[in-house]
Coordinates of C-alpha atoms (C1' of nucleotides) in Angstrom, one line a residue:
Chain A
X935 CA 0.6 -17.3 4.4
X936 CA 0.4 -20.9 3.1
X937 CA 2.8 -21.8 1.3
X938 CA 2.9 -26.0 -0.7
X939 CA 2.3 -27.9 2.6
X940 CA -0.6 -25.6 4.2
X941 CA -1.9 -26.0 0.6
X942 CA -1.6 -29.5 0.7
X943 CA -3.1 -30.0 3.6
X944 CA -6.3 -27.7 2.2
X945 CA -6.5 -29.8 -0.7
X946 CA -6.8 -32.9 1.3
X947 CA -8.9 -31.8 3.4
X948 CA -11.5 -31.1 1.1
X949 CA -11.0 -34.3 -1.0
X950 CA -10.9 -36.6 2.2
X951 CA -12.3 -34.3 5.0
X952 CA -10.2 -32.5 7.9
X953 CA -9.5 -29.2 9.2
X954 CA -11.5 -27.3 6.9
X955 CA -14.8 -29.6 7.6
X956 CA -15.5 -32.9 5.5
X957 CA -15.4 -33.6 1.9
X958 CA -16.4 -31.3 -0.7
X959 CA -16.3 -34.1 -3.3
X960 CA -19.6 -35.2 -5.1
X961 CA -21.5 -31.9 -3.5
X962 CA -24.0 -29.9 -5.9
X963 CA -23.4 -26.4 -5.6
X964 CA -27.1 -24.1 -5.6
X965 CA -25.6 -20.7 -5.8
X966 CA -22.4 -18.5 -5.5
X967 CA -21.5 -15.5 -4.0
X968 CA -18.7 -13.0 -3.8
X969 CA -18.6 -10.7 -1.3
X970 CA -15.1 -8.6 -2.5
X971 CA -15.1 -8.2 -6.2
X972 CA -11.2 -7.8 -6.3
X973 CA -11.2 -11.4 -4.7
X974 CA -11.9 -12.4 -8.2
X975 CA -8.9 -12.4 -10.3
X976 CA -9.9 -13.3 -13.9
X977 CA -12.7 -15.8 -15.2
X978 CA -13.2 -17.4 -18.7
X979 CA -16.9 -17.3 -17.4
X980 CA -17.5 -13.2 -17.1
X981 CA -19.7 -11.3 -16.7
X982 CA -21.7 -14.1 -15.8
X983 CA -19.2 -15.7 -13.2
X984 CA -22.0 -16.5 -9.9
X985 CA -24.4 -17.8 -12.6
X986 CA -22.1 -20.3 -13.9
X987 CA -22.2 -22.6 -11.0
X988 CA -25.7 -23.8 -9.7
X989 CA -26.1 -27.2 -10.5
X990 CA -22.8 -28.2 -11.1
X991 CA -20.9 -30.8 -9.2
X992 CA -17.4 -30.4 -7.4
X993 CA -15.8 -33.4 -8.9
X994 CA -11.8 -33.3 -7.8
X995 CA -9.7 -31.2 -5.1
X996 CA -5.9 -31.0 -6.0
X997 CA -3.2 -28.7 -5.7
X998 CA -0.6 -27.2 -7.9
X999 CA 2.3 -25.2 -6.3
X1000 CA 0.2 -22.8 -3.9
X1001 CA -2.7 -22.5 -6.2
X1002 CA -5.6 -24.9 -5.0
X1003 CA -7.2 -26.3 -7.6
X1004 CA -11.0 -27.5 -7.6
X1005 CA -12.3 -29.4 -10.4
X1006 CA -15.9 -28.3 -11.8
X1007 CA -16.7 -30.1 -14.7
X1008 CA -15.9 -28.5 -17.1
X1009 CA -13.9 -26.0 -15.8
X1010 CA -11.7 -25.3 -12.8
X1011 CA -11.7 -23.0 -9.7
X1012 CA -8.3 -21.9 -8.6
X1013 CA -7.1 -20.7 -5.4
X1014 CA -4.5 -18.9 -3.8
X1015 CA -4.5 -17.7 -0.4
X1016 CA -1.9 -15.1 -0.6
X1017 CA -0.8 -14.1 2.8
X1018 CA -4.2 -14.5 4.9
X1019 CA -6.5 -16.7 3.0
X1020 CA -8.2 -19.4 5.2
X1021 CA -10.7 -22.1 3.7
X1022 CA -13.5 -23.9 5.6
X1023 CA -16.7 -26.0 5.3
X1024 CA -19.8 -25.1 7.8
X1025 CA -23.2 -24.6 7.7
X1026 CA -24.3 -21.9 4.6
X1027 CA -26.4 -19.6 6.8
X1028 CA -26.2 -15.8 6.3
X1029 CA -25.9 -15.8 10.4
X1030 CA -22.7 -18.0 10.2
X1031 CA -21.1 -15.9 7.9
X1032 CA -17.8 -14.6 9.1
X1033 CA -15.8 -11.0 9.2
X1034 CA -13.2 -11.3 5.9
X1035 CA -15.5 -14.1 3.9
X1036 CA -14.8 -12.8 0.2
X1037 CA -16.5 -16.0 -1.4
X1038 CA -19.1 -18.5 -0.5
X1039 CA -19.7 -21.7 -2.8
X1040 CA -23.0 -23.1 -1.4
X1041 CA -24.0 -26.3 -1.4
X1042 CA -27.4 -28.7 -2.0
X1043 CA -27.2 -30.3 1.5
X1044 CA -26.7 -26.6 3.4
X1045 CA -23.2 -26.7 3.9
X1046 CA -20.9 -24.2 2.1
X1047 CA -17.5 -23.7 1.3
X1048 CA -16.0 -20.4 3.1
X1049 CA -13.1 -18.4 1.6
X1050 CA -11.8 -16.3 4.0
X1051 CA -9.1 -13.4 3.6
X1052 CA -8.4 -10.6 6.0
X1053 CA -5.5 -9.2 3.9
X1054 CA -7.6 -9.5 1.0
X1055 CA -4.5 -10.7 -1.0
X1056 CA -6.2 -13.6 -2.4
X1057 CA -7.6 -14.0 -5.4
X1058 CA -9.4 -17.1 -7.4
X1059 CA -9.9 -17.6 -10.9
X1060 CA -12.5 -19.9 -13.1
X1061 CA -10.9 -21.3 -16.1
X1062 CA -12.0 -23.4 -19.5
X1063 CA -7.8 -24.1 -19.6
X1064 CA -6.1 -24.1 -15.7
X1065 CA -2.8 -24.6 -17.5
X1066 CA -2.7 -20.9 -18.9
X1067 CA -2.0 -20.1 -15.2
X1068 CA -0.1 -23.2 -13.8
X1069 CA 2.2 -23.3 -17.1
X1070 CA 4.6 -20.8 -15.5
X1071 CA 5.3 -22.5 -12.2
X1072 CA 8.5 -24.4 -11.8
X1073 CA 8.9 -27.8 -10.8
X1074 CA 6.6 -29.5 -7.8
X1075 CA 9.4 -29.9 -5.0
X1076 CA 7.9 -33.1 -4.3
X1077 CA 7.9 -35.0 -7.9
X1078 CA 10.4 -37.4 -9.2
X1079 CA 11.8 -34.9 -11.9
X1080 CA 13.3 -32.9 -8.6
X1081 CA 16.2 -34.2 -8.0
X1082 CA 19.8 -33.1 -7.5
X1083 CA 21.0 -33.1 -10.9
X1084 CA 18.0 -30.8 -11.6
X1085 CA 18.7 -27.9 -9.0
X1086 CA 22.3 -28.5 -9.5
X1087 CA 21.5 -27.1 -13.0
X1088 CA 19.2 -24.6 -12.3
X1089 CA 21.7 -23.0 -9.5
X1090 CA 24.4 -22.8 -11.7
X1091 CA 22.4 -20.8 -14.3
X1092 CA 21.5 -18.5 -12.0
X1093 CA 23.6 -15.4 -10.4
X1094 CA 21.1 -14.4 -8.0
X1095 CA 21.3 -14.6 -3.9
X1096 CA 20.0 -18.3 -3.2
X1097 CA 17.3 -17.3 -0.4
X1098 CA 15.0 -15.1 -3.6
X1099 CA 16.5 -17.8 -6.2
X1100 CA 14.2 -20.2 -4.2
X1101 CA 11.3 -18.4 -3.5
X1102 CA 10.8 -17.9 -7.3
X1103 CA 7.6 -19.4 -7.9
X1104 CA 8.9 -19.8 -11.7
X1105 CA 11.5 -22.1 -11.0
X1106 CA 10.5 -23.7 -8.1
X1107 CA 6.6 -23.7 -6.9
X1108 CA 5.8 -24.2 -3.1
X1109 CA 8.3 -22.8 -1.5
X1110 CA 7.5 -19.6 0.9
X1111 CA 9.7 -17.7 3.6
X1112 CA 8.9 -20.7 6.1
X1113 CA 10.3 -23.6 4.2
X1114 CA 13.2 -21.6 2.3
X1115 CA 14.9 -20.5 5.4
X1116 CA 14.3 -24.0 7.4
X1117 CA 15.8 -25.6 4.1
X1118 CA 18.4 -23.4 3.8
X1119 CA 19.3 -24.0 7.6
X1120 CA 19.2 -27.8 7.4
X1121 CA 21.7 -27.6 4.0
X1122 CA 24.0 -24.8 5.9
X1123 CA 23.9 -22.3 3.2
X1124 CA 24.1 -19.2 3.8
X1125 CA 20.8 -17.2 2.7
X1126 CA 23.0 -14.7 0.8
X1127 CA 24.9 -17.0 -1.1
X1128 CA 24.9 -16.6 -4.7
X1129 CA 23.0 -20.0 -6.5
X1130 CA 26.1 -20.1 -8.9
X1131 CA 28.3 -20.2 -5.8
X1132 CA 26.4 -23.7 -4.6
X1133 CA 28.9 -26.8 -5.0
X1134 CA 27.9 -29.6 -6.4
X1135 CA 27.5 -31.4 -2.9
X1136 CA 25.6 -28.1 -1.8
X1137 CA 23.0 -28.9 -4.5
X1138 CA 22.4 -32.1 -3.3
X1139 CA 22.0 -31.6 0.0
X1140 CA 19.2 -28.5 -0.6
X1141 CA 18.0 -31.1 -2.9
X1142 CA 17.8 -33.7 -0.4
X1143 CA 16.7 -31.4 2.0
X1144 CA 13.8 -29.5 0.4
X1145 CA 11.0 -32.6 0.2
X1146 CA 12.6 -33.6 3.9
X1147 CA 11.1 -29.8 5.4
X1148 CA 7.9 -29.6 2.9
X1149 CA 7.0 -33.6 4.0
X1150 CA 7.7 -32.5 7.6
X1151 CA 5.5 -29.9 7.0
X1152 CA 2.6 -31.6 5.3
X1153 CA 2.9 -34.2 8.2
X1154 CA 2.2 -31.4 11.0
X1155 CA -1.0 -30.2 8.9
X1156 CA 1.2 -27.6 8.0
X1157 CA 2.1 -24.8 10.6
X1158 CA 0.0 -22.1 12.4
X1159 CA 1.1 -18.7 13.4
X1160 CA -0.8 -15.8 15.2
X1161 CA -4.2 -15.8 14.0
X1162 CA -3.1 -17.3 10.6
X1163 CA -3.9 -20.6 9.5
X1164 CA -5.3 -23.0 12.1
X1165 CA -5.0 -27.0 13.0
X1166 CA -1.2 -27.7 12.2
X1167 CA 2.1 -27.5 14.6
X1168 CA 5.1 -27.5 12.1
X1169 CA 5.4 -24.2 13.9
X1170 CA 6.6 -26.4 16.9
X1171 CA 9.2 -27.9 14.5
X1172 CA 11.3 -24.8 13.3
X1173 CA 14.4 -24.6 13.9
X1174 CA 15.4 -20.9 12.6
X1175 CA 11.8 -19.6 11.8
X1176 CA 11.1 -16.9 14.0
X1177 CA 13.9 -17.9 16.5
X1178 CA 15.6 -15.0 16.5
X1179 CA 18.3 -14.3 19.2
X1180 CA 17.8 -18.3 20.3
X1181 CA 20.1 -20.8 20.8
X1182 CA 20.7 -22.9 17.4
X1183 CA 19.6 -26.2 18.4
X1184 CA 23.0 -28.1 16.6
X1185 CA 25.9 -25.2 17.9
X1186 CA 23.8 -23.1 20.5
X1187 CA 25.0 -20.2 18.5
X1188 CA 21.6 -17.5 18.3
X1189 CA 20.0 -17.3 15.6
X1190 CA 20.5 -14.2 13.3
X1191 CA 17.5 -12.4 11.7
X1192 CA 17.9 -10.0 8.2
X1193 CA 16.0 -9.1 5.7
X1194 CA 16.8 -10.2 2.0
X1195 CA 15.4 -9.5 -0.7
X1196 CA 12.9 -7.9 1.9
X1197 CA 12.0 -11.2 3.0
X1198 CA 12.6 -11.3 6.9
X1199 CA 15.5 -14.3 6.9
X1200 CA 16.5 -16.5 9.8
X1201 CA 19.6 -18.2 9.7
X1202 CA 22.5 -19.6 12.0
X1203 CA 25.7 -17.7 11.1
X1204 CA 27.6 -20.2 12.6
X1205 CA 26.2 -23.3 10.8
X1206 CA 25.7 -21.1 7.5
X1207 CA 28.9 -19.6 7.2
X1208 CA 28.5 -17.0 4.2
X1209 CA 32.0 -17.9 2.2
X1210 CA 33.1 -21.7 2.9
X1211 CA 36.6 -22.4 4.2
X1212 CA 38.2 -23.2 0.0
X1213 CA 40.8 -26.2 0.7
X1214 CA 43.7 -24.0 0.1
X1215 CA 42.7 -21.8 3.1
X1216 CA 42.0 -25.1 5.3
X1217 CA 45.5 -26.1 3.9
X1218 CA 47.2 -23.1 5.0
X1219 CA 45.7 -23.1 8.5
X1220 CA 47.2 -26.6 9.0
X1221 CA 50.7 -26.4 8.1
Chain B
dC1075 C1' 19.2 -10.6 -16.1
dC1076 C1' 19.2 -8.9 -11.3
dT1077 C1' 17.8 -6.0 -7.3
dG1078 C1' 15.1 -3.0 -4.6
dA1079 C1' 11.0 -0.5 -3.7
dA1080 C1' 6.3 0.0 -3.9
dA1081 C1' 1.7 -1.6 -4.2
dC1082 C1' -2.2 -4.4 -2.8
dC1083 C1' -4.6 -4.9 2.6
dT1084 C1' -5.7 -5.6 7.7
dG1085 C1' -4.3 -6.9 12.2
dT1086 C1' -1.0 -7.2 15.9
dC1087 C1' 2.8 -6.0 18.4
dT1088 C1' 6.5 -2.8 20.1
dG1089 C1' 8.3 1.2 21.8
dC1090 C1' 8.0 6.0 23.2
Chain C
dT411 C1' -3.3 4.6 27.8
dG412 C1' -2.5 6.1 23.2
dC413 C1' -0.6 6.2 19.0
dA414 C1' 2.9 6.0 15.2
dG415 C1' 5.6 2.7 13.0
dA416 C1' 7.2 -1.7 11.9
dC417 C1' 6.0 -6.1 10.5
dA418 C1' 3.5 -10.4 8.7
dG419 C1' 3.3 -17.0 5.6
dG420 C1' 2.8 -13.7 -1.3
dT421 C1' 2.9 -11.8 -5.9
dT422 C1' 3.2 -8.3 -9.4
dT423 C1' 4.9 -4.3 -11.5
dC424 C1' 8.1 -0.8 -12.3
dA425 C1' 12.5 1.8 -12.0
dG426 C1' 17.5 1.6 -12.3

DNA sequence: CCTGAAACCTGTCTGC
DNA sequence: TGCAGACAGGTTTCAG
């Protein structure tokens, strides 16, 4: 489910307060518990992972592609929610416990921090180092060293079909099915393009693009669907995203729906045109 | 290097 | 109404 801006918004919402409840910063944890083993992925602190973490403060919230990142002195807990992972702050009672909570960080004053995970997808790890797992994500989206030139680069390395190309955590990290196929719609590419196929100019505009849908995104609180995720409306801003057969809101043309790379993909054939007029063709048809 | 399929899971929706 | 099957915001692993 979340993907950087749902992330984003989970991060600051624990740092500052929001959906998930207020602030988790500067709160003494008493005890942890874990209600799905699998939920826990790997931890420099086994076998003694729950015993680690009375007494210690939660000192910093932040974020790192889709891996939320909470800073225990001296280590850090990392999150990712997967596909149904869902965060919250409430009151630590037994009785307010929820179906799907897999791990429950309880704190001095009552109050606890929640994961929840139907899917059970999710996993979090406590680690001495959080770089070991964060060295092999791409670049943030959203930092300065993204920039035209830089995806330019990178798509003309790379033979594969643009729509997986960016959902590669390794070479960019944020981006999920949401955001690739709204960014691919606002750039016109074709989904199936190949990433070596991109012009220059077609670089730049995904480029520009990209932090345009993700800051969009972050700006809604990040977007809700069906029972997933709760307290953002980006959903109310897509304009391919599960619009399938609807009118594209710049040609009217409906929206197409395939799968690649068996990612359901939404697109607008007409504004995405899979192979771009080449001048000598646009010469011919004008002579 | 690249692609596709399968696996990990539960809940919801669709179609017969 | 019931039920099988498809599908879902992600990632990893394996075969070809």
């Amino acid at each position: 489910m979340p993907e950087l801006p749902e992330v984003e918004t989970f991060a600051r919402s624990l740092r500052e307060g929001g959906i998930t409840g207020s602030s988790i910063i500067n709160r003494q944890i008493i005890s942890a518990d874990l209600f799905w083993e699998r939920t826990l992925a790997f931890s420099d602190a086994q076998p003694s992972f729950l015993d680690w973490f009375p007494g210690k403060v939660v000192s910093d919230v932040s974020r790192r592609g889709k891996y939320l990142l909470i800073t225990i002195e001296p280590k850090t807990l990392l999150i990712h929610l997967r596909m149904s992972g869902d965060l919250r702050v409430a009151p630590g009672m037994t009785e307010n416990r929820k179906p799907h909570d897999r791990f429950e960080l309880r704190f001095s004053d009552g109050e606890s921090l929640f994961f929840n995970d139907t899917r059970k997808f999710g996993r979090i790890w406590l680690m001495d180092k959080p770089e070991q797992l964060l060295s092999k994500l791409g670049i943030e989206p959203l930092s300065e060293a993204f920039s035209a030139d830089w995806l330019y680069l990178k798509t003309s390395a790379s033979q594969r079909l643009i729509k997986p190309f960016l959902l590669d955590q390794h070479i960019i990290a944020g981006l999920g099915n949401i955001y690739t196929d709204e960014a691919l719609f606002r750039a016109g590419i074709h989904p199936l393009r190949r990433a070596n196929s991109l012009s220059d100019a077609e670089a730049s505009k995904l480029a520009a693009v990209i932090p345009q849908v993700l800051l969009e995104g972050i700006r809604s609180n990040g977007a809700s669907i069906d029972w997933v995720y709760r307290g953002g409306n980006f959903q109310n801003h897509f304009q391919v995203y599960q619009r399938t057969g609807k009118p594209c809101v710049s040609c009217q043309t409906a929206i197409t729906k395939i799968a690649v790379g068996q990612r359901g993909t939404h697109f607008c054939p007409h504004c995405q045109p899979l192979k771009p007029p080449n001048p000598a063709e646009l010469a011919e048809m004008q002579p």
